[in-house]
Amino acid sequence: MLSANLQGERATFVTHLECSMTGERYPADRLHGLSAAGKPLLVRYDLSAAGRAVSRDGMASRPTDLWRWRELLPVRHTSSVVSLGEIETPLIPIPRSGGPGVIVKDEGRLPTGSFKARGLVMAVAMAKELGVTRIAMPTNGNAGAALAAYATRAGIETVVLCPDDTPEVNVREIAAQGARVWRVNGLIDDCGAIVGKGAAEGLWFDFSTLKEPYRIEGKKTMGLELAAQLGWRLPKAIFYPTGGGTGLIGMWKAFDELEQLGWIGPERPKMFAVQASGCAPIVKAFEAGEEHAERWENAHTIAAGIRVPRAVGDFLILRAVRESGGRALAVDDEAIEQATADCAAQDGLLLCPEGGATLAAWRKAVAEGLVGADDEVVLFNCATGLKYPLADRSHVLDRNDLPPLETL
Ligand SMILES: *Cc1c(COP(=O)(O)O)cnc(C)c1O
């Protein structure tokens, strides 16, 4: 059944789009890629009109799914939305493997098992609204899966290119959900170059991270939701596993919009951009005081979702982290595996490796005095841990030759 939040036609409050680098304006309701300066476009709204249409208390009476935020989202016609049930994700404390104030926002509960659903449900709705019939995308796995699911339902053809060592479950779920999937002997930016070439030839619309403007708007709902769930305040710090950085950029934008609406104050969490030490271009740029990040060579990590050697929104990630007084932190695969194992064994919550990276980074931040051990912080578990290979810790029992049962 369609969410009550999606019933009836309605108008959006979008006024225009804006180059995130130069501020140059672009009209709404047209198909856009990057700006003329080659940078991501940001969607702008008439927030005073949106604030007159719905109050903070009005929000409270709505069903809590993603479409609750419709006045702050770009979709003009409800009929453009193909929904798979984009629920509000729960906040789960992990006091044992973390600390008394550590909460996980568990995004693994979303359709297709990752937070990529938030971005892709929005981007696909807008593509449908604007008449796109064929989409191509480079992916490390979860984005391709979410695209395949939503685009197939919307009747849009999809071509998905992924590195040949992408988690097997991702490659297969993408194909199962109706996309044509190709394994490429390269990294995600190599796949992106092929997608860009086809787009330039007019073969398809390029859905690469931040190269179309609406995924940020979908991911922004993580920040809106978090504020509402915490009673219209924000935690001391947020730890976000950063690949292309869509979610971090989106949440930072969400906090701004909420403040302009008068729904939160000027306080902001420290934003921690978490990367793997085998692929940490943002951390390197942060530490060097640079505004842009160089491509990371020979990228490797078990956390495939954050194996992104180059991000088109690098300067937006770095800007948000610096403005917030946070940091970019790298953690190694061993620390990621340890954190993931501890959280499952001690708190009963199975994280994906990228989610494990945020717990490892929180531990590092506490050790370095960047956050207090008791501070309220939110970690993002971006996908369900069930998508990834698990260590076999089982034992074998011969039913015909049982040992004493008290030894089991
Ligand atoms: C995409 C992805 C990330 C990175 O998210 P961005 O917003 O693109 O930085 C992290 N973890 C997982 C599991 C992902 O699928």
Coordinates of C-alpha atoms and ligand atoms in Angstrom, one line a residue:
M1 CA 0.0 0.0 0.0
L2 CA 1.2 3.5 -0.9
S3 CA 2.4 5.6 2.1
A4 CA -0.3 8.1 3.2
N5 CA 2.5 10.7 2.7
L6 CA 2.4 10.0 -1.0
Q7 CA -1.3 10.3 -1.6
G8 CA -2.6 13.1 -3.8
E9 CA -0.8 15.4 -6.3
R10 CA 1.2 18.2 -4.9
A11 CA 3.6 21.0 -5.7
T12 CA 7.2 21.0 -4.7
F13 CA 8.9 24.0 -3.2
V14 CA 11.9 23.8 -5.4
T15 CA 12.9 27.2 -6.8
H16 CA 16.1 26.4 -8.7
L17 CA 19.4 24.5 -8.7
E18 CA 22.7 26.1 -7.9
C19 CA 26.3 25.2 -8.7
S20 CA 28.0 24.1 -5.4
M21 CA 31.2 25.9 -6.5
T22 CA 30.2 29.1 -8.3
G23 CA 26.6 29.6 -7.1
E24 CA 25.5 29.9 -10.8
R25 CA 21.7 29.3 -11.0
Y26 CA 20.0 26.6 -13.1
P27 CA 16.2 26.2 -13.7
A28 CA 14.2 23.5 -12.0
D29 CA 12.2 20.8 -13.9
R30 CA 14.9 20.2 -16.5
L31 CA 17.4 17.4 -16.8
H32 CA 20.8 18.3 -15.3
G33 CA 24.2 16.7 -14.9
L34 CA 27.1 18.6 -13.4
S35 CA 27.2 22.4 -13.6
A36 CA 29.1 24.3 -16.4
A37 CA 32.1 24.4 -13.9
G38 CA 32.0 20.6 -13.7
K39 CA 30.7 20.6 -10.1
P40 CA 27.7 19.1 -8.4
L41 CA 24.4 21.0 -8.5
L42 CA 22.4 21.6 -5.3
V43 CA 18.6 21.9 -5.2
R44 CA 17.2 25.1 -3.5
Y45 CA 13.8 25.5 -2.0
D46 CA 11.5 28.3 -1.0
L47 CA 11.8 27.4 2.7
S48 CA 9.6 30.1 4.0
A49 CA 6.7 28.8 1.9
A50 CA 7.6 25.2 2.9
G51 CA 7.5 26.3 6.5
R52 CA 4.0 27.8 6.0
A53 CA 2.8 24.5 4.4
V54 CA 3.9 22.3 7.3
S55 CA 5.0 23.0 10.8
R56 CA 7.4 21.0 13.0
D57 CA 4.5 19.7 15.0
G58 CA 2.6 18.9 11.8
M59 CA 5.5 16.5 10.9
A60 CA 4.9 14.6 14.1
S61 CA 1.4 13.6 13.0
R62 CA 2.5 12.0 9.7
P63 CA 3.6 8.4 9.2
T64 CA 7.4 8.4 9.7
D65 CA 8.6 7.1 6.3
L66 CA 10.9 9.1 4.0
W67 CA 7.9 10.8 2.2
R68 CA 7.0 12.6 5.4
W69 CA 9.6 15.1 4.2
R70 CA 7.9 15.8 0.9
E71 CA 7.9 19.6 1.2
L72 CA 11.7 19.5 1.4
L73 CA 12.1 17.1 -1.5
P74 CA 12.3 17.8 -5.2
V75 CA 9.6 15.5 -6.7
R76 CA 6.8 17.5 -8.2
H77 CA 4.3 14.7 -9.0
T78 CA 3.5 11.9 -6.6
S79 CA 2.9 9.7 -9.5
S80 CA 6.6 9.8 -10.4
V81 CA 7.6 8.0 -7.2
V82 CA 8.1 4.2 -7.3
S83 CA 8.3 3.2 -3.7
L84 CA 9.5 0.0 -2.1
G85 CA 8.7 1.1 1.4
E86 CA 11.3 3.6 2.5
I87 CA 10.9 3.4 6.3
E88 CA 12.4 5.5 9.0
T89 CA 15.5 3.6 10.2
P90 CA 15.9 2.9 14.0
L91 CA 18.5 4.3 16.4
I92 CA 20.1 1.4 18.2
P93 CA 22.4 1.9 21.2
I94 CA 25.6 -0.3 21.3
P95 CA 26.8 0.3 24.9
R96 CA 29.1 -2.7 25.1
S97 CA 31.1 -2.6 21.9
G98 CA 30.8 1.2 21.9
G99 CA 30.0 3.4 24.9
P100 CA 27.0 4.6 26.8
G101 CA 26.3 7.4 24.3
V102 CA 27.0 5.5 21.1
I103 CA 23.9 5.0 18.8
V104 CA 23.8 3.3 15.5
K105 CA 21.4 4.5 12.8
D106 CA 20.8 1.2 11.1
E107 CA 20.3 1.9 7.5
G108 CA 20.4 -1.8 6.6
R109 CA 16.6 -1.9 7.1
L110 CA 15.9 0.0 4.0
P111 CA 14.8 -1.5 0.6
T112 CA 17.7 -3.3 -1.1
G113 CA 19.4 -3.5 2.3
S114 CA 21.3 -0.2 2.2
F115 CA 21.0 3.6 2.5
K116 CA 21.5 3.8 -1.3
A117 CA 17.8 3.3 -1.5
R118 CA 17.2 6.9 -0.1
G119 CA 19.2 8.5 -2.8
L120 CA 18.1 6.3 -5.7
V121 CA 14.4 6.4 -4.9
M122 CA 14.6 10.2 -5.3
A123 CA 16.9 10.2 -8.3
V124 CA 14.8 7.6 -10.2
A125 CA 11.6 9.5 -9.4
M126 CA 13.1 12.6 -10.9
A127 CA 14.5 10.7 -13.9
K128 CA 11.0 9.3 -14.5
E129 CA 9.5 12.8 -14.1
L130 CA 11.9 14.3 -16.6
G131 CA 11.5 11.6 -19.2
V132 CA 14.7 9.6 -18.9
T133 CA 14.5 6.1 -20.5
R134 CA 18.0 4.7 -20.1
I135 CA 20.4 5.1 -17.2
A136 CA 24.0 3.9 -16.7
M137 CA 25.9 3.9 -13.4
P138 CA 29.3 2.9 -12.0
T139 CA 29.0 1.3 -8.6
N140 CA 30.8 -0.6 -5.8
G141 CA 27.6 -2.6 -5.3
N142 CA 24.8 -1.1 -3.2
A143 CA 24.1 1.9 -5.4
G144 CA 23.7 -0.4 -8.4
A145 CA 21.3 -2.7 -6.5
A146 CA 19.1 0.2 -5.4
L147 CA 19.1 1.7 -8.9
A148 CA 18.2 -1.6 -10.5
A149 CA 15.3 -2.1 -8.2
Y150 CA 13.8 1.3 -8.5
A151 CA 14.5 1.8 -12.2
T152 CA 13.0 -1.5 -13.1
R153 CA 9.8 -0.7 -11.3
A154 CA 9.8 2.7 -13.1
G155 CA 10.2 1.0 -16.5
I156 CA 13.6 2.6 -17.1
E157 CA 16.4 0.5 -18.7
T158 CA 19.7 0.3 -16.7
V159 CA 23.3 -0.6 -17.4
V160 CA 25.5 -1.0 -14.3
L161 CA 29.3 -1.2 -14.3
C162 CA 31.2 -2.5 -11.3
P163 CA 34.8 -3.4 -10.4
D164 CA 35.3 -7.1 -11.0
D165 CA 35.9 -7.7 -7.2
T166 CA 32.7 -6.1 -6.1
P167 CA 31.0 -8.2 -3.4
E168 CA 29.3 -11.1 -5.3
V169 CA 25.9 -10.7 -3.6
N170 CA 25.8 -7.1 -5.0
V171 CA 26.7 -8.2 -8.6
R172 CA 24.0 -10.8 -8.5
E173 CA 21.2 -8.7 -6.9
I174 CA 21.8 -6.0 -9.5
A175 CA 21.2 -8.5 -12.3
A176 CA 18.3 -10.2 -10.4
Q177 CA 16.6 -6.8 -10.1
G178 CA 16.6 -6.3 -13.9
A179 CA 19.7 -4.3 -14.7
R180 CA 22.4 -5.4 -17.3
V181 CA 25.5 -5.7 -15.1
W182 CA 29.1 -5.7 -16.3
R183 CA 32.2 -6.6 -14.3
V184 CA 35.1 -4.3 -15.2
N185 CA 38.8 -4.9 -14.6
G186 CA 39.3 -1.5 -12.8
L187 CA 38.0 0.6 -9.9
I188 CA 34.8 2.6 -9.6
D189 CA 36.3 5.7 -11.3
D190 CA 37.4 3.6 -14.2
C191 CA 33.8 2.4 -14.5
G192 CA 32.7 6.0 -14.2
A193 CA 34.9 7.0 -17.2
I194 CA 33.1 4.4 -19.4
V195 CA 29.7 5.6 -18.2
G196 CA 30.8 9.2 -19.0
K197 CA 31.9 8.2 -22.5
G198 CA 28.5 6.6 -23.3
A199 CA 26.7 9.6 -21.8
A200 CA 28.7 11.9 -24.1
E201 CA 27.7 9.7 -27.0
G202 CA 24.0 10.1 -26.0
L203 CA 23.5 6.4 -25.2
W204 CA 22.2 6.9 -21.6
F205 CA 21.9 9.3 -18.7
D206 CA 24.9 9.4 -16.3
F207 CA 23.8 8.4 -12.8
S208 CA 27.3 8.6 -11.2
T209 CA 27.4 9.8 -7.6
L210 CA 26.7 13.6 -7.4
K211 CA 26.7 13.9 -11.2
E212 CA 22.9 14.1 -11.1
P213 CA 21.5 16.5 -8.4
Y214 CA 18.8 14.4 -6.7
R215 CA 20.6 11.6 -4.9
I216 CA 21.8 14.2 -2.4
E217 CA 18.2 15.2 -1.7
G218 CA 17.3 11.6 -0.9
K219 CA 20.3 11.1 1.3
K220 CA 19.5 14.4 3.0
T221 CA 16.6 12.6 4.7
M222 CA 19.1 10.9 7.0
G223 CA 19.8 14.3 8.6
L224 CA 16.1 15.3 8.7
E225 CA 15.1 12.0 10.3
L226 CA 17.9 12.1 12.9
A227 CA 16.9 15.6 14.1
A228 CA 13.2 14.5 14.4
Q229 CA 14.2 11.2 16.2
L230 CA 16.3 13.1 18.7
G231 CA 13.5 15.6 19.5
W232 CA 14.8 18.4 17.2
R233 CA 18.4 18.4 18.5
L234 CA 21.5 16.8 17.0
P235 CA 24.1 14.6 18.6
K236 CA 27.6 15.8 19.6
A237 CA 29.2 13.9 16.6
I238 CA 28.3 11.9 13.5
F239 CA 30.6 9.2 12.1
Y240 CA 29.9 8.7 8.4
P241 CA 31.6 6.1 6.2
T242 CA 32.7 8.3 3.3
G243 CA 33.0 7.2 -0.3
G244 CA 31.5 9.7 -2.7
G245 CA 30.3 11.6 0.4
T246 CA 26.6 12.0 -0.7
G247 CA 25.3 11.3 2.8
L248 CA 27.6 13.6 4.6
I249 CA 27.0 16.5 2.2
G250 CA 23.3 15.8 2.2
M251 CA 23.0 15.8 6.0
W252 CA 25.0 19.0 6.3
K253 CA 22.5 20.6 3.8
A254 CA 19.6 19.1 5.8
F255 CA 20.8 20.8 9.0
D256 CA 21.0 24.1 7.2
E257 CA 17.5 23.8 5.8
L258 CA 16.2 22.8 9.3
E259 CA 17.8 25.9 10.8
Q260 CA 16.4 28.1 8.1
L261 CA 12.9 26.7 8.9
G262 CA 13.5 27.5 12.6
W263 CA 13.1 23.8 13.5
I264 CA 16.6 23.5 15.0
G265 CA 19.2 26.0 16.4
P266 CA 22.7 26.8 15.1
E267 CA 24.4 23.9 17.0
R268 CA 25.9 21.3 14.7
P269 CA 27.5 17.9 15.3
K270 CA 31.2 17.4 14.6
M271 CA 31.2 15.5 11.3
F272 CA 33.7 12.7 11.1
A273 CA 34.4 11.5 7.6
V274 CA 35.5 7.9 8.0
Q275 CA 37.7 6.2 5.4
A276 CA 39.8 3.0 5.1
S277 CA 43.5 3.5 5.4
G278 CA 43.9 1.6 2.1
C279 CA 41.8 4.3 0.4
A280 CA 41.8 7.6 2.2
P281 CA 42.0 10.5 -0.3
I282 CA 39.7 12.8 1.9
V283 CA 41.8 12.1 5.0
K284 CA 45.0 13.0 3.1
A285 CA 43.5 16.2 1.8
F286 CA 42.1 17.1 5.2
E287 CA 45.5 16.7 6.9
A288 CA 47.3 18.6 4.1
G289 CA 44.8 21.5 4.5
E290 CA 43.8 21.1 0.8
E291 CA 40.4 22.0 -0.7
H292 CA 40.4 19.2 -3.2
A293 CA 41.6 15.6 -2.9
E294 CA 44.0 13.8 -5.3
R295 CA 43.2 10.4 -6.7
W296 CA 44.3 7.6 -4.3
E297 CA 46.4 5.1 -6.1
N298 CA 46.2 1.3 -5.5
A299 CA 43.0 1.6 -3.4
H300 CA 42.2 -1.5 -1.4
T301 CA 40.0 -2.3 1.6
I302 CA 37.4 -4.9 2.7
A303 CA 35.0 -2.0 3.0
A304 CA 34.0 -1.9 -0.7
G305 CA 31.4 0.8 -0.2
I306 CA 34.1 3.4 0.7
R307 CA 36.7 2.2 -1.9
V308 CA 36.3 5.4 -3.9
P309 CA 39.7 6.8 -5.1
R310 CA 38.3 10.1 -6.3
A311 CA 35.2 12.0 -5.3
V312 CA 33.7 14.8 -7.5
G313 CA 32.2 16.3 -4.3
D314 CA 35.6 16.2 -2.4
F315 CA 35.5 20.0 -1.6
L316 CA 32.0 19.7 -0.2
I317 CA 32.9 16.9 2.1
L318 CA 36.0 18.8 3.3
R319 CA 34.1 22.0 3.7
A320 CA 31.4 20.3 5.9
V321 CA 33.9 18.5 8.0
R322 CA 36.0 21.6 8.6
E323 CA 33.0 23.9 9.3
S324 CA 31.7 21.4 11.8
G325 CA 35.0 21.1 13.8
G326 CA 35.2 17.4 12.9
R327 CA 37.9 15.4 11.3
A328 CA 38.6 13.0 8.5
L329 CA 39.8 9.7 10.0
A330 CA 41.3 6.6 8.5
V331 CA 41.0 3.1 10.0
D332 CA 42.7 -0.1 8.8
D333 CA 40.9 -3.3 7.8
E334 CA 42.0 -5.1 11.0
A335 CA 40.3 -2.4 13.2
I336 CA 37.2 -2.6 10.9
E337 CA 37.0 -6.4 11.3
Q338 CA 37.5 -6.2 15.1
A339 CA 34.9 -3.5 15.5
T340 CA 32.4 -5.4 13.4
A341 CA 33.0 -8.6 15.3
D342 CA 32.7 -6.9 18.7
C343 CA 29.4 -5.2 17.8
A344 CA 27.9 -8.5 16.7
A345 CA 29.2 -10.5 19.6
Q346 CA 28.6 -8.0 22.4
D347 CA 25.6 -6.0 21.2
G348 CA 23.9 -8.4 18.9
L349 CA 24.0 -6.0 15.9
L350 CA 25.5 -7.2 12.7
L351 CA 27.2 -4.2 10.9
C352 CA 28.4 -4.1 7.4
P353 CA 32.2 -3.5 7.1
E354 CA 31.6 0.2 6.3
G355 CA 29.5 0.5 9.5
G356 CA 32.2 -1.3 11.4
A357 CA 34.6 1.3 10.1
T358 CA 32.6 4.0 11.9
L359 CA 32.8 2.1 15.2
A360 CA 36.6 1.7 14.7
A361 CA 36.9 5.4 14.0
W362 CA 34.8 6.3 17.1
R363 CA 37.3 4.2 19.1
K364 CA 40.2 6.1 17.5
A365 CA 38.5 9.4 18.1
V366 CA 38.0 8.6 21.8
A367 CA 41.6 7.5 22.2
E368 CA 42.8 10.7 20.6
G369 CA 40.5 12.9 22.7
L370 CA 38.5 14.1 19.7
V371 CA 35.2 13.1 21.4
G372 CA 34.4 12.2 25.0
A373 CA 33.9 8.5 25.8
D374 CA 30.4 9.3 27.1
D375 CA 29.4 11.8 24.4
E376 CA 26.2 11.1 22.5
V377 CA 27.4 10.2 19.0
V378 CA 25.7 8.6 16.0
L379 CA 27.4 6.0 13.8
F380 CA 25.9 5.2 10.4
N381 CA 25.6 1.5 9.5
C382 CA 24.9 1.9 5.8
A383 CA 24.0 -1.6 4.8
T384 CA 22.8 -4.8 6.3
G385 CA 25.6 -7.0 7.6
L386 CA 23.9 -10.0 6.1
K387 CA 25.0 -9.0 2.6
Y388 CA 28.7 -9.7 3.4
P389 CA 30.6 -12.9 3.9
L390 CA 30.8 -13.9 7.6
A391 CA 33.5 -15.8 9.4
D392 CA 32.6 -19.4 10.0
R393 CA 32.7 -19.9 13.8
S394 CA 30.6 -23.0 13.9
H395 CA 31.5 -26.5 15.2
V396 CA 30.6 -29.9 13.8
L397 CA 28.4 -32.4 15.6
D398 CA 28.1 -36.1 14.7
R399 CA 24.6 -37.2 15.7
N400 CA 25.8 -40.9 15.7
D401 CA 28.7 -40.2 18.1
L402 CA 27.6 -37.4 20.4
P403 CA 30.0 -35.9 23.0
P404 CA 28.5 -35.2 26.5
L405 CA 25.9 -32.6 25.8
E406 CA 27.1 -30.3 28.7
T407 CA 30.3 -29.7 26.5
L408 CA 28.2 -28.1 23.7
Ligands
LIG1 C1 27.8 3.9 -0.8 C2 28.2 3.3 0.4 C3 29.0 4.1 1.3 C4 29.4 5.5 1.0 O1 28.4 6.4 1.0 P1 28.6 7.8 0.3 O2 27.4 8.6 0.7 O3 28.6 7.6 -1.2 O4 29.9 8.3 0.7 C5 29.3 3.4 2.5 N1 29.0 2.2 2.8 C6 28.2 1.5 2.0 C7 27.8 0.1 2.4 C8 27.8 2.0 0.8 O5 27.0 1.2 0.0

